[in-house]
mmCIF file of C-alpha atoms and ligand atoms in Angstrom:
data_model
loop_
_atom_site.group_PDB
_atom_site.id
_atom_site.type_symbol
_atom_site.label_atom_id
_atom_site.label_comp_id
_atom_site.label_asym_id
_atom_site.label_seq_id
_atom_site.Cartn_x
_atom_site.Cartn_y
_atom_site.Cartn_z
ATOM 1 C CA MET A 1 71.341 86.522 -30.366
ATOM 2 C CA LEU A 2 67.843 86.746 -28.847
ATOM 3 C CA ARG A 3 68.683 89.036 -26.060
ATOM 4 C CA TYR A 4 65.209 90.484 -26.009
ATOM 5 C CA ASP A 5 63.233 87.254 -26.065
ATOM 6 C CA GLY A 6 60.219 87.867 -23.717
ATOM 7 C CA ARG A 7 61.264 91.476 -23.112
ATOM 8 C CA ARG A 8 58.406 94.152 -23.539
ATOM 9 C CA VAL A 9 59.618 97.342 -25.185
ATOM 10 C CA ILE A 10 58.338 100.793 -26.188
ATOM 11 C CA VAL A 11 60.299 102.944 -28.646
ATOM 12 C CA THR A 12 59.312 106.469 -29.497
ATOM 13 C CA GLY A 13 60.244 108.099 -32.597
ATOM 14 C CA ALA A 14 60.111 104.739 -34.208
ATOM 15 C CA GLY A 15 58.727 105.853 -37.646
ATOM 16 C CA SER A 16 62.089 107.202 -38.926
ATOM 17 C CA GLY A 17 65.819 107.217 -38.603
ATOM 18 C CA ILE A 18 67.374 106.063 -35.231
ATOM 19 C CA GLY A 19 64.202 104.993 -33.635
ATOM 20 C CA GLN A 20 63.089 102.928 -36.614
ATOM 21 C CA GLY A 21 66.575 101.290 -36.703
ATOM 22 C CA ILE A 22 66.264 100.541 -32.855
ATOM 23 C CA ALA A 23 62.808 99.036 -33.241
ATOM 24 C CA LEU A 24 63.917 96.888 -36.129
ATOM 25 C CA ARG A 25 67.111 95.696 -34.225
ATOM 26 C CA LEU A 26 65.129 94.921 -30.914
ATOM 27 C CA LEU A 27 62.432 93.056 -32.951
ATOM 28 C CA ALA A 28 65.209 90.997 -34.695
ATOM 29 C CA GLU A 29 66.562 90.201 -31.138
ATOM 30 C CA GLY A 30 63.029 88.978 -30.081
ATOM 31 C CA ALA A 31 61.392 91.828 -28.367
ATOM 32 C CA GLN A 32 57.576 92.308 -27.919
ATOM 33 C CA LEU A 33 57.578 95.825 -29.291
ATOM 34 C CA VAL A 34 55.347 98.917 -29.389
ATOM 35 C CA ALA A 35 56.664 101.366 -32.007
ATOM 36 C CA ALA A 36 55.265 104.889 -31.248
ATOM 37 C CA ASP A 37 55.495 108.044 -33.391
ATOM 38 C CA ILE A 38 53.432 110.994 -34.349
ATOM 39 C CA SER A 39 53.757 110.101 -37.833
ATOM 40 C CA GLU A 40 51.225 107.298 -39.125
ATOM 41 C CA SER A 41 53.197 107.025 -42.454
ATOM 42 C CA GLY A 42 56.407 106.601 -40.527
ATOM 43 C CA LEU A 43 54.908 103.934 -38.540
ATOM 44 C CA ALA A 44 53.574 102.223 -41.715
ATOM 45 C CA ALA A 45 57.054 102.326 -43.217
ATOM 46 C CA THR A 46 58.654 100.681 -40.045
ATOM 47 C CA ARG A 47 55.872 97.842 -40.204
ATOM 48 C CA ALA A 48 56.815 97.314 -43.825
ATOM 49 C CA ALA A 49 60.522 97.205 -43.080
ATOM 50 C CA ALA A 50 60.144 94.573 -40.421
ATOM 51 C CA PRO A 51 60.481 90.949 -41.583
ATOM 52 C CA ALA A 52 57.188 89.265 -42.092
ATOM 53 C CA ASP A 53 57.812 86.578 -39.458
ATOM 54 C CA GLN A 54 58.464 89.310 -36.816
ATOM 55 C CA ARG A 55 55.396 91.492 -37.456
ATOM 56 C CA ASP A 56 53.259 89.664 -35.000
ATOM 57 C CA ARG A 57 55.555 90.982 -32.259
ATOM 58 C CA LEU A 58 55.206 94.547 -33.571
ATOM 59 C CA THR A 59 52.292 96.970 -32.630
ATOM 60 C CA THR A 60 52.368 100.519 -34.010
ATOM 61 C CA VAL A 61 50.607 103.385 -32.175
ATOM 62 C CA VAL A 62 50.283 107.069 -33.074
ATOM 63 C CA LEU A 63 51.583 109.221 -30.203
ATOM 64 C CA ASN A 64 52.451 112.753 -29.441
ATOM 65 C CA VAL A 65 55.052 112.700 -26.736
ATOM 66 C CA ALA A 66 54.631 116.439 -26.100
ATOM 67 C CA ASP A 67 50.942 116.083 -25.294
ATOM 68 C CA ARG A 68 50.270 114.647 -21.644
ATOM 69 C CA ASP A 69 46.822 113.260 -22.480
ATOM 70 C CA SER A 70 48.380 111.349 -25.631
ATOM 71 C CA VAL A 71 51.139 109.989 -23.581
ATOM 72 C CA ARG A 72 48.611 108.907 -20.740
ATOM 73 C CA THR A 73 46.157 107.310 -23.106
ATOM 74 C CA VAL A 74 48.500 105.682 -25.591
ATOM 75 C CA SER A 75 51.024 104.402 -23.073
ATOM 76 C CA ALA A 76 48.238 102.768 -20.887
ATOM 77 C CA GLN A 77 47.123 100.876 -24.054
ATOM 78 C CA ALA A 78 50.772 99.964 -24.776
ATOM 79 C CA PHE A 79 51.301 98.631 -21.249
ATOM 80 C CA GLU A 80 47.902 96.539 -21.678
ATOM 81 C CA THR A 81 49.097 95.292 -25.173
ATOM 82 C CA LEU A 82 52.464 94.222 -23.923
ATOM 83 C CA GLY A 83 51.496 93.195 -20.386
ATOM 84 C CA GLY A 84 53.755 95.505 -18.577
ATOM 85 C CA LEU A 85 56.997 97.076 -19.662
ATOM 86 C CA ASP A 86 60.767 96.125 -19.460
ATOM 87 C CA VAL A 87 62.355 98.714 -21.640
ATOM 88 C CA LEU A 88 61.533 102.348 -22.708
ATOM 89 C CA VAL A 89 63.451 104.057 -25.418
ATOM 90 C CA ASN A 90 62.809 107.756 -26.009
ATOM 91 C CA ALA A 91 64.051 108.546 -29.459
ATOM 92 C CA ALA A 92 61.381 110.920 -30.622
ATOM 93 C CA GLY A 93 62.980 114.328 -31.250
ATOM 94 C CA ILE A 94 62.815 117.424 -33.473
ATOM 95 C CA MET A 95 65.574 119.921 -34.364
ATOM 96 C CA ARG A 96 65.086 123.575 -35.509
ATOM 97 C CA ALA A 97 68.036 125.674 -36.460
ATOM 98 C CA GLY A 98 68.628 129.466 -36.685
ATOM 99 C CA HIS A 99 70.369 132.427 -35.263
ATOM 100 C CA THR A 100 69.642 132.453 -31.469
ATOM 101 C CA HIS A 101 68.848 136.183 -31.428
ATOM 102 C CA GLU A 102 66.268 135.725 -34.048
ATOM 103 C CA MET A 103 64.692 132.508 -32.603
ATOM 104 C CA PRO A 104 60.800 132.876 -32.033
ATOM 105 C CA LEU A 105 59.733 131.824 -28.489
ATOM 106 C CA GLU A 106 57.315 129.453 -30.150
ATOM 107 C CA THR A 107 60.329 127.591 -31.699
ATOM 108 C CA TRP A 108 62.117 127.356 -28.441
ATOM 109 C CA ASN A 109 58.933 126.065 -26.674
ATOM 110 C CA GLU A 110 58.258 123.591 -29.523
ATOM 111 C CA VAL A 111 61.866 122.039 -29.276
ATOM 112 C CA LEU A 112 61.753 121.883 -25.374
ATOM 113 C CA ALA A 113 58.116 120.432 -25.436
ATOM 114 C CA VAL A 114 59.091 117.484 -27.624
ATOM 115 C CA ASN A 115 62.660 116.805 -26.756
ATOM 116 C CA LEU A 116 62.641 117.395 -23.056
ATOM 117 C CA THR A 117 59.009 117.527 -21.727
ATOM 118 C CA GLY A 118 58.207 114.609 -24.106
ATOM 119 C CA THR A 119 60.934 112.490 -22.603
ATOM 120 C CA PHE A 120 59.829 113.361 -19.051
ATOM 121 C CA LEU A 121 56.200 112.537 -19.778
ATOM 122 C CA MET A 122 57.131 109.156 -21.337
ATOM 123 C CA ILE A 123 59.344 108.455 -18.372
ATOM 124 C CA GLN A 124 56.727 109.425 -15.823
ATOM 125 C CA SER A 125 54.044 107.281 -17.253
ATOM 126 C CA ALA A 126 56.227 104.222 -17.637
ATOM 127 C CA ILE A 127 58.255 104.140 -14.257
ATOM 128 C CA PRO A 128 55.517 102.321 -12.404
ATOM 129 C CA GLN A 129 55.489 99.532 -14.932
ATOM 130 C CA LEU A 130 59.385 99.531 -15.261
ATOM 131 C CA ILE A 131 59.971 99.124 -11.585
ATOM 132 C CA GLU A 132 57.778 95.882 -11.664
ATOM 133 C CA SER A 133 60.027 94.395 -14.387
ATOM 134 C CA LYS A 134 61.542 91.039 -13.255
ATOM 135 C CA HIS A 135 64.449 91.810 -15.494
ATOM 136 C CA GLY A 136 65.226 95.260 -13.994
ATOM 137 C CA GLY A 137 63.564 98.104 -16.157
ATOM 138 C CA VAL A 138 65.592 100.164 -18.430
ATOM 139 C CA ILE A 139 65.211 103.698 -19.877
ATOM 140 C CA VAL A 140 67.239 104.830 -22.866
ATOM 141 C CA ASN A 141 67.078 108.506 -23.440
ATOM 142 C CA PHE A 142 68.446 110.500 -26.501
ATOM 143 C CA SER A 143 70.951 113.223 -25.888
ATOM 144 C CA SER A 144 73.162 114.538 -28.664
ATOM 145 C CA THR A 145 76.805 115.846 -29.054
ATOM 146 C CA ALA A 146 74.934 119.154 -29.456
ATOM 147 C CA ALA A 147 74.562 119.132 -25.579
ATOM 148 C CA PHE A 148 78.320 119.143 -25.411
ATOM 149 C CA GLY A 149 79.062 122.330 -27.499
ATOM 150 C CA SER A 150 79.488 121.123 -31.066
ATOM 151 C CA ASN A 151 76.398 122.591 -32.784
ATOM 152 C CA PRO A 152 76.025 126.340 -33.341
ATOM 153 C CA TYR A 153 72.701 127.734 -34.507
ATOM 154 C CA MET A 154 70.862 124.936 -32.515
ATOM 155 C CA ALA A 155 70.534 126.611 -29.068
ATOM 156 C CA ALA A 156 66.929 125.215 -28.247
ATOM 157 C CA TYR A 157 67.932 121.763 -29.471
ATOM 158 C CA ALA A 158 71.243 121.901 -27.491
ATOM 159 C CA ALA A 159 69.493 123.005 -24.453
ATOM 160 C CA SER A 160 66.856 120.467 -24.690
ATOM 161 C CA LYS A 161 69.590 117.535 -24.860
ATOM 162 C CA ALA A 162 71.537 119.014 -21.973
ATOM 163 C CA GLY A 163 68.129 118.844 -20.030
ATOM 164 C CA VAL A 164 67.746 115.252 -20.969
ATOM 165 C CA ASN A 165 71.331 114.434 -19.719
ATOM 166 C CA ALA A 166 70.355 115.896 -16.287
ATOM 167 C CA LEU A 167 66.911 114.296 -16.236
ATOM 168 C CA THR A 168 68.654 110.754 -16.893
ATOM 169 C CA HIS A 169 71.118 111.309 -14.191
ATOM 170 C CA ALA A 170 68.342 112.368 -11.735
ATOM 171 C CA ILE A 171 66.106 109.372 -12.291
ATOM 172 C CA ALA A 172 69.002 106.967 -12.520
ATOM 173 C CA LEU A 173 69.967 107.697 -8.949
ATOM 174 C CA GLU A 174 66.310 108.072 -7.682
ATOM 175 C CA TYR A 175 65.229 104.618 -8.815
ATOM 176 C CA VAL A 176 68.520 102.732 -8.643
ATOM 177 C CA LYS A 177 67.319 100.792 -5.603
ATOM 178 C CA LYS A 178 64.181 99.803 -7.489
ATOM 179 C CA GLY A 179 66.311 97.949 -10.040
ATOM 180 C CA LEU A 180 65.821 100.592 -12.765
ATOM 181 C CA ARG A 181 68.666 101.693 -15.104
ATOM 182 C CA ALA A 182 68.745 104.785 -17.151
ATOM 183 C CA VAL A 183 71.359 105.813 -19.803
ATOM 184 C CA ASN A 184 71.800 108.622 -22.249
ATOM 185 C CA ILE A 185 72.796 107.921 -25.864
ATOM 186 C CA VAL A 186 74.913 110.679 -27.326
ATOM 187 C CA PRO A 187 74.919 110.374 -30.991
ATOM 188 C CA GLY A 188 76.936 112.580 -33.238
ATOM 189 C CA GLY A 189 75.770 113.258 -36.903
ATOM 190 C CA ILE A 190 73.568 110.331 -38.071
ATOM 191 C CA SER A 191 72.012 110.141 -41.486
ATOM 192 C CA THR A 192 68.284 110.537 -40.653
ATOM 193 C CA GLY A 193 65.201 112.733 -41.216
ATOM 194 C CA ILE A 194 66.653 115.083 -38.767
ATOM 195 C CA THR A 195 69.881 115.611 -40.716
ATOM 196 C CA SER A 196 68.410 115.637 -44.116
ATOM 197 C CA GLY A 197 65.768 118.309 -43.033
ATOM 198 C CA LEU A 198 68.207 120.370 -41.449
ATOM 199 C CA SER A 199 68.039 123.983 -42.565
ATOM 200 C CA LEU A 200 70.830 126.293 -41.285
ATOM 201 C CA PRO A 201 70.872 130.126 -41.727
ATOM 202 C CA ALA A 202 71.902 131.102 -45.258
ATOM 203 C CA ASP A 203 75.009 133.034 -43.639
ATOM 204 C CA ALA A 204 75.921 130.202 -41.353
ATOM 205 C CA ASP A 205 79.675 129.951 -40.688
ATOM 206 C CA TRP A 206 80.643 126.387 -41.591
ATOM 207 C CA SER A 207 84.029 126.768 -39.946
ATOM 208 C CA LEU A 208 82.188 126.602 -36.532
ATOM 209 C CA MET A 209 80.896 123.217 -37.409
ATOM 210 C CA ALA A 210 84.100 121.375 -37.665
ATOM 211 C CA ARG A 211 83.147 118.861 -34.867
ATOM 212 C CA LEU A 212 79.787 117.813 -36.389
ATOM 213 C CA PRO A 213 80.920 114.884 -38.623
ATOM 214 C CA GLY A 214 83.041 112.051 -37.009
ATOM 215 C CA TRP A 215 86.399 110.778 -38.252
ATOM 216 C CA ILE A 216 85.231 107.240 -38.727
ATOM 217 C CA ASP A 217 84.260 106.594 -42.383
ATOM 218 C CA GLY A 218 86.208 109.801 -43.459
ATOM 219 C CA GLY A 219 83.687 112.438 -42.198
ATOM 220 C CA GLN A 220 80.540 110.710 -43.403
ATOM 221 C CA LEU A 221 77.575 110.684 -41.150
ATOM 222 C CA GLY A 222 76.873 107.614 -39.127
ATOM 223 C CA LYS A 223 73.956 105.247 -39.845
ATOM 224 C CA PRO A 224 70.896 104.418 -37.555
ATOM 225 C CA GLU A 225 72.210 100.892 -37.293
ATOM 226 C CA ASP A 226 75.218 102.386 -35.589
ATOM 227 C CA ILE A 227 73.083 103.579 -32.828
ATOM 228 C CA ALA A 228 70.747 100.695 -32.712
ATOM 229 C CA GLY A 229 73.443 98.256 -32.083
ATOM 230 C CA VAL A 230 74.612 100.201 -28.931
ATOM 231 C CA VAL A 231 71.102 100.719 -27.642
ATOM 232 C CA ALA A 232 70.498 96.849 -27.949
ATOM 233 C CA MET A 233 73.544 96.217 -25.772
ATOM 234 C CA ALA A 234 72.750 98.997 -23.280
ATOM 235 C CA ALA A 235 69.130 98.024 -22.634
ATOM 236 C CA SER A 236 69.960 94.240 -22.490
ATOM 237 C CA ASP A 237 71.517 92.210 -19.714
ATOM 238 C CA ASP A 238 74.932 93.114 -21.285
ATOM 239 C CA GLY A 239 74.484 96.480 -19.974
ATOM 240 C CA ARG A 240 73.357 95.434 -16.452
ATOM 241 C CA TYR A 241 76.240 97.261 -14.703
ATOM 242 C CA MET A 242 75.656 100.485 -16.497
ATOM 243 C CA THR A 243 73.439 103.375 -15.183
ATOM 244 C CA GLY A 244 73.411 107.126 -14.962
ATOM 245 C CA THR A 245 75.994 107.507 -17.777
ATOM 246 C CA GLU A 246 76.244 108.687 -21.404
ATOM 247 C CA LEU A 247 77.386 106.461 -24.352
ATOM 248 C CA ARG A 248 78.825 108.764 -26.867
ATOM 249 C CA VAL A 249 78.473 107.322 -30.426
ATOM 250 C CA ASP A 250 79.926 110.070 -32.891
ATOM 251 C CA GLY A 251 82.502 108.496 -35.050
ATOM 252 C CA GLY A 252 85.138 110.236 -32.606
ATOM 253 C CA ALA A 253 83.844 113.659 -33.465
ATOM 254 C CA LEU A 254 84.391 114.901 -29.853
ATOM 255 C CA MET A 255 87.721 113.277 -29.255
HETATM 256 N N1 LIG B 1 70.332 112.180 -36.582
HETATM 257 C C1 LIG B 1 71.318 112.877 -35.772
HETATM 258 O O1 LIG B 1 72.389 113.228 -36.170
HETATM 259 C C2 LIG B 1 71.009 112.904 -34.278
HETATM 260 C C3 LIG B 1 72.108 113.139 -33.431
HETATM 261 C C4 LIG B 1 72.064 113.296 -32.073
HETATM 262 C C5 LIG B 1 70.842 112.981 -31.479
HETATM 263 N N2 LIG B 1 69.823 112.633 -32.344
HETATM 264 C C6 LIG B 1 68.417 112.282 -31.595
HETATM 265 O O2 LIG B 1 68.201 110.881 -32.076
HETATM 266 C C7 LIG B 1 66.725 110.920 -31.812
HETATM 267 C C8 LIG B 1 66.109 110.315 -33.155
HETATM 268 O O3 LIG B 1 66.192 111.308 -34.255
HETATM 269 P P1 LIG B 1 66.379 110.859 -35.628
HETATM 270 O O4 LIG B 1 67.859 111.368 -35.981
HETATM 271 O O5 LIG B 1 66.227 109.540 -36.020
HETATM 272 O O6 LIG B 1 65.531 111.898 -36.428
HETATM 273 P P2 LIG B 1 64.152 111.443 -37.333
HETATM 274 O O7 LIG B 1 63.578 112.782 -37.765
HETATM 275 O O8 LIG B 1 64.415 110.563 -38.431
HETATM 276 O O9 LIG B 1 63.245 110.689 -36.346
HETATM 277 C C9 LIG B 1 62.579 111.422 -35.248
HETATM 278 C C10 LIG B 1 61.169 110.634 -35.220
HETATM 279 O O10 LIG B 1 60.482 111.406 -34.026
HETATM 280 C C11 LIG B 1 59.173 111.571 -34.446
HETATM 281 N N3 LIG B 1 58.577 112.576 -33.761
HETATM 282 C C12 LIG B 1 58.786 114.107 -33.789
HETATM 283 N N4 LIG B 1 57.957 114.718 -32.909
HETATM 284 C C13 LIG B 1 57.270 113.689 -32.166
HETATM 285 C C14 LIG B 1 56.312 113.663 -31.251
HETATM 286 N N5 LIG B 1 55.967 115.051 -30.690
HETATM 287 N N6 LIG B 1 55.769 112.592 -30.678
HETATM 288 C C15 LIG B 1 56.150 111.580 -31.364
HETATM 289 N N7 LIG B 1 57.138 111.311 -32.163
HETATM 290 C C16 LIG B 1 57.579 112.526 -32.775
HETATM 291 C C17 LIG B 1 59.318 111.951 -35.893
HETATM 292 O O11 LIG B 1 58.064 111.687 -36.491
HETATM 293 C C18 LIG B 1 60.330 110.937 -36.538
HETATM 294 O O12 LIG B 1 59.776 109.740 -36.832
HETATM 295 C C19 LIG B 1 66.246 112.406 -31.622
HETATM 296 O O13 LIG B 1 66.050 112.421 -30.124
HETATM 297 C C20 LIG B 1 67.335 113.190 -32.014
HETATM 298 O O14 LIG B 1 67.459 114.361 -31.397
HETATM 299 C C21 LIG B 1 69.977 112.588 -33.546
#
């Protein structure tokens, strides 16, 4: 299925996990794709994972979504490389865990800067391009089940993702008459760099985390491909009647 033939796409966070899975899926469906990440080695891994006959449609760029100048400079280069933009996927994100009453302000600010402000900066720079898309521009943002109350010890992360939910709804309505769609993906626990690097407080109460794993696959974490397929649908013409909404992909964790 080549739903992305001739579509120009930027994916942030494309050097690992979910973002990498999305980049590979959209490439396989024919996209012209810019994979952006703060990690150069992650981007090299994504390039290596792409089939050789698809690599000519893949450009990798180092980008810090939390830095306004980096976003401005690198996204302008990406628009030039692609000749415009049809789809923006904001998958870059970080997680920091700990007791809320002990959380340094720097940690709170860091999480909000990447997850929420970074999503805003990318959107702000991409909108003028997206509203020119002849296919109808699409923004896919990354929320989390954490925004719906299932993740203790992750207050900054949960707040950042709730902010992304609200941001998506606001822009979906603001630009609907310009043909722009915006959706939130709400993953549950997915096996990626974020989950493998998660460090909970030593005295964490695991009974509070019953809603972290899903039911599908017997409580195993999901895979990046489980999210990539849903994003591929939502940002393609198959999702054309969908905007300002959440797509929860959590193995039934929040049923
Ligand atoms: N894995 C899960 O269980 C889960 C659940 C819900 C939501 N999410 C969200 O999915 C998205 C993808 O995360 P993942 O699970 O694949 O994690 P991951 O750590 O595997 O990938 C995140 C990527 O974002 C990049 N990144 C971090 N800071 C950046 C910055 N300032 N600028 C540019 N790139 C930056 C990292 O280098 C990394 O490649 C995130 O927004 C995350 O919050 C993940």
